Structure formats: structure tokens, C-alpha cells
JSON list of C-alpha atoms in Angstrom, two decimals:
[
{"chain": "K", "resi": 1, "resn": "MET", "atom": "CA", "xyz": [7.57, -16.89, 15.30]},
{"chain": "K", "resi": 2, "resn": "TYR", "atom": "CA", "xyz": [6.76, -15.61, 11.83]},
{"chain": "K", "resi": 3, "resn": "GLU", "atom": "CA", "xyz": [7.62, -17.50, 8.41]},
{"chain": "K", "resi": 4, "resn": "TYR", "atom": "CA", "xyz": [5.48, -15.01, 6.14]},
{"chain": "K", "resi": 5, "resn": "VAL", "atom": "CA", "xyz": [6.03, -10.64, 6.63]},
{"chain": "K", "resi": 6, "resn": "PHE", "atom": "CA", "xyz": [3.15, -9.14, 3.97]},
{"chain": "K", "resi": 7, "resn": "PHE", "atom": "CA", "xyz": [4.34, -5.43, 3.77]},
{"chain": "K", "resi": 8, "resn": "ASP", "atom": "CA", "xyz": [1.79, -2.70, 2.13]},
{"chain": "K", "resi": 9, "resn": "LEU", "atom": "CA", "xyz": [3.63, -0.27, -0.51]},
{"chain": "K", "resi": 10, "resn": "ASP", "atom": "CA", "xyz": [2.44, 2.95, -0.40]},
{"chain": "K", "resi": 11, "resn": "GLY", "atom": "CA", "xyz": [3.25, 4.68, 3.37]},
{"chain": "K", "resi": 12, "resn": "THR", "atom": "CA", "xyz": [5.26, 1.41, 4.36]},
{"chain": "K", "resi": 13, "resn": "LEU", "atom": "CA", "xyz": [7.50, 0.75, 2.28]},
{"chain": "K", "resi": 14, "resn": "THR", "atom": "CA", "xyz": [7.95, 3.87, -0.08]},
{"chain": "K", "resi": 15, "resn": "ASP", "atom": "CA", "xyz": [6.37, 7.70, 0.82]},
{"chain": "K", "resi": 16, "resn": "SER", "atom": "CA", "xyz": [4.64, 8.01, -2.59]},
{"chain": "K", "resi": 17, "resn": "GLY", "atom": "CA", "xyz": [2.59, 10.42, -1.49]},
{"chain": "K", "resi": 18, "resn": "GLU", "atom": "CA", "xyz": [4.00, 13.20, -3.85]},
{"chain": "K", "resi": 19, "resn": "GLY", "atom": "CA", "xyz": [3.22, 11.33, -6.74]},
{"chain": "K", "resi": 20, "resn": "ILE", "atom": "CA", "xyz": [-0.26, 10.28, -5.44]},
{"chain": "K", "resi": 21, "resn": "ILE", "atom": "CA", "xyz": [-1.20, 13.50, -4.89]},
{"chain": "K", "resi": 22, "resn": "ASN", "atom": "CA", "xyz": [-0.08, 15.42, -7.88]},
{"chain": "K", "resi": 23, "resn": "ALA", "atom": "CA", "xyz": [-2.18, 12.19, -9.77]},
{"chain": "K", "resi": 24, "resn": "ALA", "atom": "CA", "xyz": [-5.38, 13.28, -8.34]},
{"chain": "K", "resi": 25, "resn": "VAL", "atom": "CA", "xyz": [-5.25, 16.69, -9.14]},
{"chain": "K", "resi": 26, "resn": "TYR", "atom": "CA", "xyz": [-4.34, 16.19, -12.41]},
{"chain": "K", "resi": 27, "resn": "ALA", "atom": "CA", "xyz": [-7.90, 13.95, -12.35]},
{"chain": "K", "resi": 28, "resn": "LEU", "atom": "CA", "xyz": [-10.24, 16.17, -10.47]},
{"chain": "K", "resi": 29, "resn": "GLU", "atom": "CA", "xyz": [-9.06, 19.34, -12.58]},
{"chain": "K", "resi": 30, "resn": "LYS", "atom": "CA", "xyz": [-9.97, 17.20, -16.06]},
{"chain": "K", "resi": 31, "resn": "TYR", "atom": "CA", "xyz": [-13.43, 17.40, -14.08]},
{"chain": "K", "resi": 32, "resn": "ASN", "atom": "CA", "xyz": [-12.76, 21.10, -13.14]},
{"chain": "K", "resi": 33, "resn": "ILE", "atom": "CA", "xyz": [-13.15, 20.04, -9.87]},
{"chain": "K", "resi": 34, "resn": "GLU", "atom": "CA", "xyz": [-10.69, 22.68, -7.53]},
{"chain": "K", "resi": 35, "resn": "VAL", "atom": "CA", "xyz": [-8.28, 21.19, -5.45]},
{"chain": "K", "resi": 36, "resn": "ASN", "atom": "CA", "xyz": [-7.79, 24.01, -2.31]},
{"chain": "K", "resi": 37, "resn": "ASP", "atom": "CA", "xyz": [-5.95, 22.33, -0.13]},
{"chain": "K", "resi": 38, "resn": "ARG", "atom": "CA", "xyz": [-3.82, 19.22, -1.07]},
{"chain": "K", "resi": 39, "resn": "SER", "atom": "CA", "xyz": [-3.08, 17.78, 2.11]},
{"chain": "K", "resi": 40, "resn": "GLU", "atom": "CA", "xyz": [-7.34, 16.76, 1.89]},
{"chain": "K", "resi": 41, "resn": "LEU", "atom": "CA", "xyz": [-5.99, 14.50, -1.04]},
{"chain": "K", "resi": 42, "resn": "ARG", "atom": "CA", "xyz": [-3.53, 12.13, 1.59]},
{"chain": "K", "resi": 43, "resn": "LYS", "atom": "CA", "xyz": [-7.12, 9.81, 1.97]},
{"chain": "K", "resi": 44, "resn": "PHE", "atom": "CA", "xyz": [-5.89, 9.03, -1.80]},
{"chain": "K", "resi": 45, "resn": "ILE", "atom": "CA", "xyz": [-2.79, 7.45, -0.64]},
{"chain": "K", "resi": 46, "resn": "GLY", "atom": "CA", "xyz": [-3.59, 3.66, 0.73]},
{"chain": "K", "resi": 47, "resn": "PRO", "atom": "CA", "xyz": [-7.11, 2.91, -0.40]},
{"chain": "K", "resi": 48, "resn": "PRO", "atom": "CA", "xyz": [-8.24, 1.94, -3.65]},
{"chain": "K", "resi": 49, "resn": "LEU", "atom": "CA", "xyz": [-9.25, 4.84, -5.83]},
{"chain": "K", "resi": 50, "resn": "GLN", "atom": "CA", "xyz": [-12.51, 3.35, -6.56]},
{"chain": "K", "resi": 51, "resn": "ASP", "atom": "CA", "xyz": [-13.47, 3.78, -3.08]},
{"chain": "K", "resi": 52, "resn": "SER", "atom": "CA", "xyz": [-11.76, 7.73, -3.36]},
{"chain": "K", "resi": 53, "resn": "PHE", "atom": "CA", "xyz": [-13.18, 9.19, -6.09]},
{"chain": "K", "resi": 54, "resn": "SER", "atom": "CA", "xyz": [-16.59, 7.60, -5.57]},
{"chain": "K", "resi": 55, "resn": "THR", "atom": "CA", "xyz": [-16.69, 8.27, -1.43]},
{"chain": "K", "resi": 56, "resn": "ASP", "atom": "CA", "xyz": [-15.20, 11.62, -1.15]},
{"chain": "K", "resi": 57, "resn": "TYR", "atom": "CA", "xyz": [-16.00, 13.28, -4.71]},
{"chain": "K", "resi": 58, "resn": "GLY", "atom": "CA", "xyz": [-19.42, 11.57, -5.65]},
{"chain": "K", "resi": 59, "resn": "PHE", "atom": "CA", "xyz": [-18.25, 10.08, -8.80]},
{"chain": "K", "resi": 60, "resn": "SER", "atom": "CA", "xyz": [-20.57, 7.74, -9.83]},
{"chain": "K", "resi": 61, "resn": "GLU", "atom": "CA", "xyz": [-20.39, 4.65, -11.39]},
{"chain": "K", "resi": 62, "resn": "ASP", "atom": "CA", "xyz": [-20.14, 5.30, -14.80]},
{"chain": "K", "resi": 63, "resn": "GLU", "atom": "CA", "xyz": [-17.61, 8.42, -13.69]},
{"chain": "K", "resi": 64, "resn": "ILE", "atom": "CA", "xyz": [-15.68, 6.28, -11.91]},
{"chain": "K", "resi": 65, "resn": "GLU", "atom": "CA", "xyz": [-13.69, 4.08, -15.11]},
{"chain": "K", "resi": 66, "resn": "ASP", "atom": "CA", "xyz": [-12.73, 7.64, -16.49]},
{"chain": "K", "resi": 67, "resn": "VAL", "atom": "CA", "xyz": [-11.87, 9.34, -13.71]},
{"chain": "K", "resi": 68, "resn": "ILE", "atom": "CA", "xyz": [-9.25, 6.52, -13.21]},
{"chain": "K", "resi": 69, "resn": "LYS", "atom": "CA", "xyz": [-8.19, 6.39, -16.83]},
{"chain": "K", "resi": 70, "resn": "THR", "atom": "CA", "xyz": [-7.29, 10.13, -16.44]},
{"chain": "K", "resi": 71, "resn": "PHE", "atom": "CA", "xyz": [-5.79, 9.48, -12.68]},
{"chain": "K", "resi": 72, "resn": "ARG", "atom": "CA", "xyz": [-3.36, 6.79, -14.02]},
{"chain": "K", "resi": 73, "resn": "GLU", "atom": "CA", "xyz": [-2.39, 8.98, -17.42]},
{"chain": "K", "resi": 74, "resn": "TYR", "atom": "CA", "xyz": [0.09, 10.87, -15.04]},
{"chain": "K", "resi": 75, "resn": "TYR", "atom": "CA", "xyz": [0.68, 8.42, -13.04]},
{"chain": "K", "resi": 76, "resn": "SER", "atom": "CA", "xyz": [1.75, 6.30, -15.17]},
{"chain": "K", "resi": 77, "resn": "GLU", "atom": "CA", "xyz": [4.56, 8.42, -16.43]},
{"chain": "K", "resi": 78, "resn": "LYS", "atom": "CA", "xyz": [5.38, 11.29, -14.03]},
{"chain": "K", "resi": 79, "resn": "GLY", "atom": "CA", "xyz": [3.61, 10.01, -10.22]},
{"chain": "K", "resi": 80, "resn": "ILE", "atom": "CA", "xyz": [5.04, 6.73, -9.91]},
{"chain": "K", "resi": 81, "resn": "PHE", "atom": "CA", "xyz": [8.46, 7.88, -10.00]},
{"chain": "K", "resi": 82, "resn": "GLU", "atom": "CA", "xyz": [7.69, 10.95, -7.55]},
{"chain": "K", "resi": 83, "resn": "ASN", "atom": "CA", "xyz": [8.16, 8.50, -4.59]},
{"chain": "K", "resi": 84, "resn": "THR", "atom": "CA", "xyz": [11.28, 7.60, -2.01]},
{"chain": "K", "resi": 85, "resn": "ILE", "atom": "CA", "xyz": [11.77, 4.86, -0.14]},
{"chain": "K", "resi": 86, "resn": "TYR", "atom": "CA", "xyz": [11.61, 5.10, 3.56]},
{"chain": "K", "resi": 87, "resn": "GLU", "atom": "CA", "xyz": [14.86, 5.54, 5.46]},
{"chain": "K", "resi": 88, "resn": "ASN", "atom": "CA", "xyz": [16.27, 2.10, 7.20]},
{"chain": "K", "resi": 89, "resn": "ILE", "atom": "CA", "xyz": [13.13, 0.01, 4.72]},
{"chain": "K", "resi": 90, "resn": "GLN", "atom": "CA", "xyz": [16.42, -1.67, 3.18]},
{"chain": "K", "resi": 91, "resn": "THR", "atom": "CA", "xyz": [18.09, -2.47, 5.97]},
{"chain": "K", "resi": 92, "resn": "VAL", "atom": "CA", "xyz": [14.84, -4.15, 7.33]},
{"chain": "K", "resi": 93, "resn": "LEU", "atom": "CA", "xyz": [14.11, -6.51, 4.30]},
{"chain": "K", "resi": 94, "resn": "PHE", "atom": "CA", "xyz": [17.87, -7.56, 4.45]},
{"chain": "K", "resi": 95, "resn": "GLU", "atom": "CA", "xyz": [17.93, -8.45, 7.72]},
{"chain": "K", "resi": 96, "resn": "LEU", "atom": "CA", "xyz": [14.28, -10.29, 7.78]},
{"chain": "K", "resi": 97, "resn": "LYS", "atom": "CA", "xyz": [15.74, -12.46, 4.65]},
{"chain": "K", "resi": 98, "resn": "ASN", "atom": "CA", "xyz": [18.86, -13.09, 6.32]},
{"chain": "K", "resi": 99, "resn": "ARG", "atom": "CA", "xyz": [16.44, -14.73, 9.18]},
{"chain": "K", "resi": 100, "resn": "GLY", "atom": "CA", "xyz": [14.26, -16.74, 6.54]},
{"chain": "K", "resi": 101, "resn": "LYS", "atom": "CA", "xyz": [11.94, -15.03, 6.36]},
{"chain": "K", "resi": 102, "resn": "LYS", "atom": "CA", "xyz": [9.66, -14.66, 2.96]},
{"chain": "K", "resi": 103, "resn": "LEU", "atom": "CA", "xyz": [8.36, -11.40, 2.17]},
{"chain": "K", "resi": 104, "resn": "VAL", "atom": "CA", "xyz": [5.81, -10.30, 0.21]},
{"chain": "K", "resi": 105, "resn": "VAL", "atom": "CA", "xyz": [3.74, -6.95, -0.90]},
{"chain": "K", "resi": 106, "resn": "ALA", "atom": "CA", "xyz": [0.29, -6.80, -0.76]},
{"chain": "K", "resi": 107, "resn": "THR", "atom": "CA", "xyz": [-0.69, -3.60, -1.73]},
{"chain": "K", "resi": 108, "resn": "SER", "atom": "CA", "xyz": [-4.12, -2.17, -3.40]},
{"chain": "K", "resi": 109, "resn": "LYS", "atom": "CA", "xyz": [-1.92, -0.93, -6.29]},
{"chain": "K", "resi": 110, "resn": "PRO", "atom": "CA", "xyz": [-2.24, -2.26, -9.26]},
{"chain": "K", "resi": 111, "resn": "GLU", "atom": "CA", "xyz": [0.43, -4.49, -9.72]},
{"chain": "K", "resi": 112, "resn": "VAL", "atom": "CA", "xyz": [1.81, -3.48, -12.38]},
{"chain": "K", "resi": 113, "resn": "PHE", "atom": "CA", "xyz": [2.99, -0.49, -11.02]},
{"chain": "K", "resi": 114, "resn": "THR", "atom": "CA", "xyz": [3.66, -2.25, -7.85]},
{"chain": "K", "resi": 115, "resn": "LYS", "atom": "CA", "xyz": [6.88, -4.29, -9.75]},
{"chain": "K", "resi": 116, "resn": "LYS", "atom": "CA", "xyz": [8.13, -0.70, -11.34]},
{"chain": "K", "resi": 117, "resn": "VAL", "atom": "CA", "xyz": [8.39, 0.69, -7.95]},
{"chain": "K", "resi": 118, "resn": "LEU", "atom": "CA", "xyz": [9.80, -2.05, -6.28]},
{"chain": "K", "resi": 119, "resn": "ASP", "atom": "CA", "xyz": [12.69, -2.15, -9.73]},
{"chain": "K", "resi": 120, "resn": "HIS", "atom": "CA", "xyz": [13.18, 1.20, -9.06]},
{"chain": "K", "resi": 121, "resn": "PHE", "atom": "CA", "xyz": [13.95, 1.21, -6.05]},
{"chain": "K", "resi": 122, "resn": "ASN", "atom": "CA", "xyz": [15.97, -2.09, -6.82]},
{"chain": "K", "resi": 123, "resn": "ILE", "atom": "CA", "xyz": [13.78, -4.10, -3.48]},
{"chain": "K", "resi": 124, "resn": "SER", "atom": "CA", "xyz": [11.93, -6.62, -6.17]},
{"chain": "K", "resi": 125, "resn": "SER", "atom": "CA", "xyz": [14.72, -9.28, -4.91]},
{"chain": "K", "resi": 126, "resn": "TYR", "atom": "CA", "xyz": [13.84, -8.81, -1.49]},
{"chain": "K", "resi": 127, "resn": "PHE", "atom": "CA", "xyz": [10.37, -10.24, -2.38]},
{"chain": "K", "resi": 128, "resn": "ASP", "atom": "CA", "xyz": [9.17, -13.85, -3.02]},
{"chain": "K", "resi": 129, "resn": "TYR", "atom": "CA", "xyz": [5.39, -12.98, -4.15]},
{"chain": "K", "resi": 130, "resn": "VAL", "atom": "CA", "xyz": [3.68, -9.83, -5.04]},
{"chain": "K", "resi": 131, "resn": "SER", "atom": "CA", "xyz": [-0.02, -9.53, -4.73]},
{"chain": "K", "resi": 132, "resn": "GLY", "atom": "CA", "xyz": [-1.55, -6.18, -5.46]},
{"chain": "K", "resi": 133, "resn": "ALA", "atom": "CA", "xyz": [-4.38, -5.24, -7.77]},
{"chain": "K", "resi": 134, "resn": "THR", "atom": "CA", "xyz": [-5.76, -5.98, -10.78]},
{"chain": "K", "resi": 135, "resn": "LEU", "atom": "CA", "xyz": [-6.15, -2.72, -13.78]},
{"chain": "K", "resi": 136, "resn": "ASN", "atom": "CA", "xyz": [-9.64, -4.65, -14.46]},
{"chain": "K", "resi": 137, "resn": "ASN", "atom": "CA", "xyz": [-11.01, -4.08, -11.02]},
{"chain": "K", "resi": 138, "resn": "GLU", "atom": "CA", "xyz": [-11.58, -7.54, -10.15]},
{"chain": "K", "resi": 139, "resn": "LYS", "atom": "CA", "xyz": [-9.44, -7.82, -7.26]},
{"chain": "K", "resi": 140, "resn": "ILE", "atom": "CA", "xyz": [-8.63, -4.10, -5.40]},
{"chain": "K", "resi": 141, "resn": "GLN", "atom": "CA", "xyz": [-9.48, -4.50, -1.79]},
{"chain": "K", "resi": 142, "resn": "LYS", "atom": "CA", "xyz": [-7.26, -5.61, 0.66]},
{"chain": "K", "resi": 143, "resn": "VAL", "atom": "CA", "xyz": [-8.81, -8.29, 1.86]},
{"chain": "K", "resi": 144, "resn": "ASP", "atom": "CA", "xyz": [-8.99, -9.98, -1.46]},
{"chain": "K", "resi": 145, "resn": "ILE", "atom": "CA", "xyz": [-5.26, -8.83, -1.69]},
{"chain": "K", "resi": 146, "resn": "ILE", "atom": "CA", "xyz": [-4.08, -10.87, 1.01]},
{"chain": "K", "resi": 147, "resn": "ARG", "atom": "CA", "xyz": [-6.26, -13.75, 0.53]},
{"chain": "K", "resi": 148, "resn": "ASP", "atom": "CA", "xyz": [-4.94, -14.31, -2.82]},
{"chain": "K", "resi": 149, "resn": "ALA", "atom": "CA", "xyz": [-1.28, -13.96, -1.24]},
{"chain": "K", "resi": 150, "resn": "ILE", "atom": "CA", "xyz": [-2.18, -16.78, 1.34]},
{"chain": "K", "resi": 151, "resn": "CYS", "atom": "CA", "xyz": [-3.42, -18.76, -1.55]},
{"chain": "K", "resi": 152, "resn": "LYS", "atom": "CA", "xyz": [-1.24, -18.58, -3.89]},
{"chain": "K", "resi": 153, "resn": "LEU", "atom": "CA", "xyz": [1.78, -18.93, -1.67]},
{"chain": "K", "resi": 154, "resn": "GLY", "atom": "CA", "xyz": [-0.21, -22.67, -0.52]},
{"chain": "K", "resi": 155, "resn": "ILE", "atom": "CA", "xyz": [-0.26, -20.96, 3.49]},
{"chain": "K", "resi": 156, "resn": "THR", "atom": "CA", "xyz": [-2.35, -23.19, 5.51]},
{"chain": "K", "resi": 157, "resn": "ASP", "atom": "CA", "xyz": [-0.80, -22.05, 9.14]},
{"chain": "K", "resi": 158, "resn": "LYS", "atom": "CA", "xyz": [-1.88, -18.71, 9.30]},
{"chain": "K", "resi": 159, "resn": "SER", "atom": "CA", "xyz": [-0.41, -18.06, 13.06]},
{"chain": "K", "resi": 160, "resn": "LYS", "atom": "CA", "xyz": [3.34, -17.57, 11.23]},
{"chain": "K", "resi": 161, "resn": "VAL", "atom": "CA", "xyz": [2.08, -14.73, 8.53]},
{"chain": "K", "resi": 162, "resn": "ILE", "atom": "CA", "xyz": [1.57, -10.97, 9.88]},
{"chain": "K", "resi": 163, "resn": "MET", "atom": "CA", "xyz": [0.61, -8.19, 7.74]},
{"chain": "K", "resi": 164, "resn": "VAL", "atom": "CA", "xyz": [2.38, -4.56, 7.74]},
{"chain": "K", "resi": 165, "resn": "GLY", "atom": "CA", "xyz": [1.05, -1.07, 6.58]},
{"chain": "K", "resi": 166, "resn": "ASP", "atom": "CA", "xyz": [0.04, 2.23, 7.27]},
{"chain": "K", "resi": 167, "resn": "ARG", "atom": "CA", "xyz": [-3.54, 2.07, 7.22]},
{"chain": "K", "resi": 168, "resn": "LYS", "atom": "CA", "xyz": [-6.96, 0.69, 8.74]},
{"chain": "K", "resi": 169, "resn": "LEU", "atom": "CA", "xyz": [-7.90, -1.36, 5.96]},
{"chain": "K", "resi": 170, "resn": "ASP", "atom": "CA", "xyz": [-4.78, -2.84, 6.44]},
{"chain": "K", "resi": 171, "resn": "VAL", "atom": "CA", "xyz": [-4.91, -4.07, 9.58]},
{"chain": "K", "resi": 172, "resn": "LEU", "atom": "CA", "xyz": [-8.72, -5.00, 8.89]},
{"chain": "K", "resi": 173, "resn": "GLY", "atom": "CA", "xyz": [-8.04, -6.85, 5.94]},
{"chain": "K", "resi": 174, "resn": "ALA", "atom": "CA", "xyz": [-5.10, -8.84, 8.38]},
{"chain": "K", "resi": 175, "resn": "LYS", "atom": "CA", "xyz": [-8.29, -9.60, 10.66]},
{"chain": "K", "resi": 176, "resn": "GLU", "atom": "CA", "xyz": [-10.57, -10.36, 8.13]},
{"chain": "K", "resi": 177, "resn": "ASN", "atom": "CA", "xyz": [-8.00, -13.61, 6.56]},
{"chain": "K", "resi": 178, "resn": "GLY", "atom": "CA", "xyz": [-7.26, -14.32, 10.40]},
{"chain": "K", "resi": 179, "resn": "ILE", "atom": "CA", "xyz": [-3.59, -13.37, 10.90]},
{"chain": "K", "resi": 180, "resn": "ASP", "atom": "CA", "xyz": [-1.65, -11.02, 12.83]},
{"chain": "K", "resi": 181, "resn": "SER", "atom": "CA", "xyz": [-0.69, -6.95, 12.26]},
{"chain": "K", "resi": 182, "resn": "ILE", "atom": "CA", "xyz": [1.50, -4.23, 12.60]},
{"chain": "K", "resi": 183, "resn": "GLY", "atom": "CA", "xyz": [0.08, -0.74, 12.35]},
{"chain": "K", "resi": 184, "resn": "VAL", "atom": "CA", "xyz": [3.02, 1.36, 11.01]},
{"chain": "K", "resi": 185, "resn": "LEU", "atom": "CA", "xyz": [3.04, 5.67, 12.25]},
{"chain": "K", "resi": 186, "resn": "TRP", "atom": "CA", "xyz": [5.60, 6.69, 9.67]},
{"chain": "K", "resi": 187, "resn": "GLY", "atom": "CA", "xyz": [3.09, 6.60, 6.67]},
{"chain": "K", "resi": 188, "resn": "TYR", "atom": "CA", "xyz": [-0.42, 8.11, 5.92]},
{"chain": "K", "resi": 189, "resn": "GLY", "atom": "CA", "xyz": [-2.39, 6.65, 8.64]},
{"chain": "K", "resi": 190, "resn": "ASP", "atom": "CA", "xyz": [-2.11, 8.09, 12.24]},
{"chain": "K", "resi": 191, "resn": "LEU", "atom": "CA", "xyz": [-2.07, 6.80, 16.12]},
{"chain": "K", "resi": 192, "resn": "LEU", "atom": "CA", "xyz": [-5.77, 7.23, 16.16]},
{"chain": "K", "resi": 193, "resn": "GLU", "atom": "CA", "xyz": [-6.66, 5.31, 13.11]},
{"chain": "K", "resi": 194, "resn": "LEU", "atom": "CA", "xyz": [-4.62, 2.43, 14.08]},
{"chain": "K", "resi": 195, "resn": "GLU", "atom": "CA", "xyz": [-5.83, 2.17, 17.57]},
{"chain": "K", "resi": 196, "resn": "LYS", "atom": "CA", "xyz": [-9.57, 2.19, 16.64]},
{"chain": "K", "resi": 197, "resn": "VAL", "atom": "CA", "xyz": [-9.03, -1.38, 14.49]},
{"chain": "K", "resi": 198, "resn": "GLY", "atom": "CA", "xyz": [-6.81, -3.04, 16.37]},
{"chain": "K", "resi": 199, "resn": "PRO", "atom": "CA", "xyz": [-3.98, -4.09, 15.44]},
{"chain": "K", "resi": 200, "resn": "THR", "atom": "CA", "xyz": [-1.43, -6.69, 16.70]},
{"chain": "K", "resi": 201, "resn": "TYR", "atom": "CA", "xyz": [1.31, -4.23, 17.14]},
{"chain": "K", "resi": 202, "resn": "ILE", "atom": "CA", "xyz": [2.03, -1.05, 16.72]},
{"chain": "K", "resi": 203, "resn": "ALA", "atom": "CA", "xyz": [5.50, 0.16, 15.01]},
{"chain": "K", "resi": 204, "resn": "GLU", "atom": "CA", "xyz": [6.50, 3.57, 15.75]},
{"chain": "K", "resi": 205, "resn": "LYS", "atom": "CA", "xyz": [9.93, 3.42, 13.77]},
{"chain": "K", "resi": 206, "resn": "VAL", "atom": "CA", "xyz": [10.86, 1.63, 10.78]},
{"chain": "K", "resi": 207, "resn": "LEU", "atom": "CA", "xyz": [13.54, -0.41, 12.50]},
{"chain": "K", "resi": 208, "resn": "ASP", "atom": "CA", "xyz": [11.21, -1.33, 15.57]},
{"chain": "K", "resi": 209, "resn": "LEU", "atom": "CA", "xyz": [10.00, -3.71, 13.23]},
{"chain": "K", "resi": 210, "resn": "LEU", "atom": "CA", "xyz": [13.40, -5.97, 13.42]},
{"chain": "K", "resi": 211, "resn": "GLU", "atom": "CA", "xyz": [12.34, -5.71, 17.65]},
{"chain": "K", "resi": 212, "resn": "ILE", "atom": "CA", "xyz": [8.66, -7.19, 16.58]},
{"chain": "K", "resi": 213, "resn": "ILE", "atom": "CA", "xyz": [9.37, -9.93, 13.36]},
{"chain": "K", "resi": 214, "resn": "LYS", "atom": "CA", "xyz": [10.84, -12.91, 15.52]}
]
């Protein structure tokens, strides 16, 4: 019986790919990096921007702050709203609240943007707490974001917590915090990525969450 349900945002609650990819293209173009295949930028959806820009495009520590600032120039004005909520997500949130669950957003997206997205889709009221990244990079990794929520909510029995997310970092962050997880297949991860890290459950469709979370 789970009491707390933690949700990732991008690729789990909303399909935010268009806006994130457009912002990444915008930032890379400022550095004269041409993107020939936009699908390659799907890897930006989920992980911290610092990791994607440094690992995939070789930006140095000195360059990261500026390239992320450029990314956010586009994202904060346009990209944040190039976004759709997945079908049946509101049904799931409504039903879970009806069951007495406490719902939490645990995302690597900065909290300020996360709250704007939740307000935009009129789902803020479903959530008891939002744990997101900080703009000053003090808290950006999923393991720390999940830990923050656990601490702030005063959770002592971790068996009553489950993390829902579409990428391996959601599952690994849950494991490192000693909680169960659901890997979902409607987002930007895939079955192979998720099976490699071993979530407690895998959900193919949004409504499957209601069968798993009792």
C-alpha cells in the first residue's frame, strides 16, 4: 500500500519534447553547432542540462553556465509552453487523490519552471509538494531531488513511497533512496533502458498506474 506517489514531469506527466528540443537547438546554434537530426536531442529530455551539454557536446565547466543561460532564454519564453499533458494523466491524478494518496513532483527541471507548467495545465492542486532543481545548480541530480522530497515531507517509512518516471535516472534515483519505482513507456525512455536498471514495475499505459498503485 503506497501512501506517497512521486512523479517525474517531462516525459511522465507532460510531453515536453518540442519545447526542450527547440531550446537546445537555439542554444547550440549560438555556439555554431548545427543539429542535423533533431531526434538526437531527445536525450535532453529528463537529465540535468549540465549533464547533456557536457557529456554529449563537450562543453567545459566554464561554458556550461552560459549555454544553459542561452537555453533558458528560449525555454522560459516559448519552450515551456510547447508542451502537452499526456492523455489520462488528469484521470490518474484525480483517482489517486480520491484514494488518499499524497502526490509529489520530483523533477530535474527547475522548480520555477515546473510550477509554471503545473499551473498551465491546471494540475497544481493535485500535488502536495514540488521538488525540482535549483537555478544555482545546488540541487540538480534526481537522487538529491527525491531525497529532498522525502526529507521535507518527513517520510520515515520508505516502503510507502513509489517513484514514477520514464528514464533510467528516475529508477536509479529511487533505488539510491531506498524506494520502489515504476518505469513508464509513454515518455522518452524505452523498455531496454528501463529494464537495464530494474524498476519495481513497468507501466505501458497511463491508466496502468491505477492498477499498480494500490
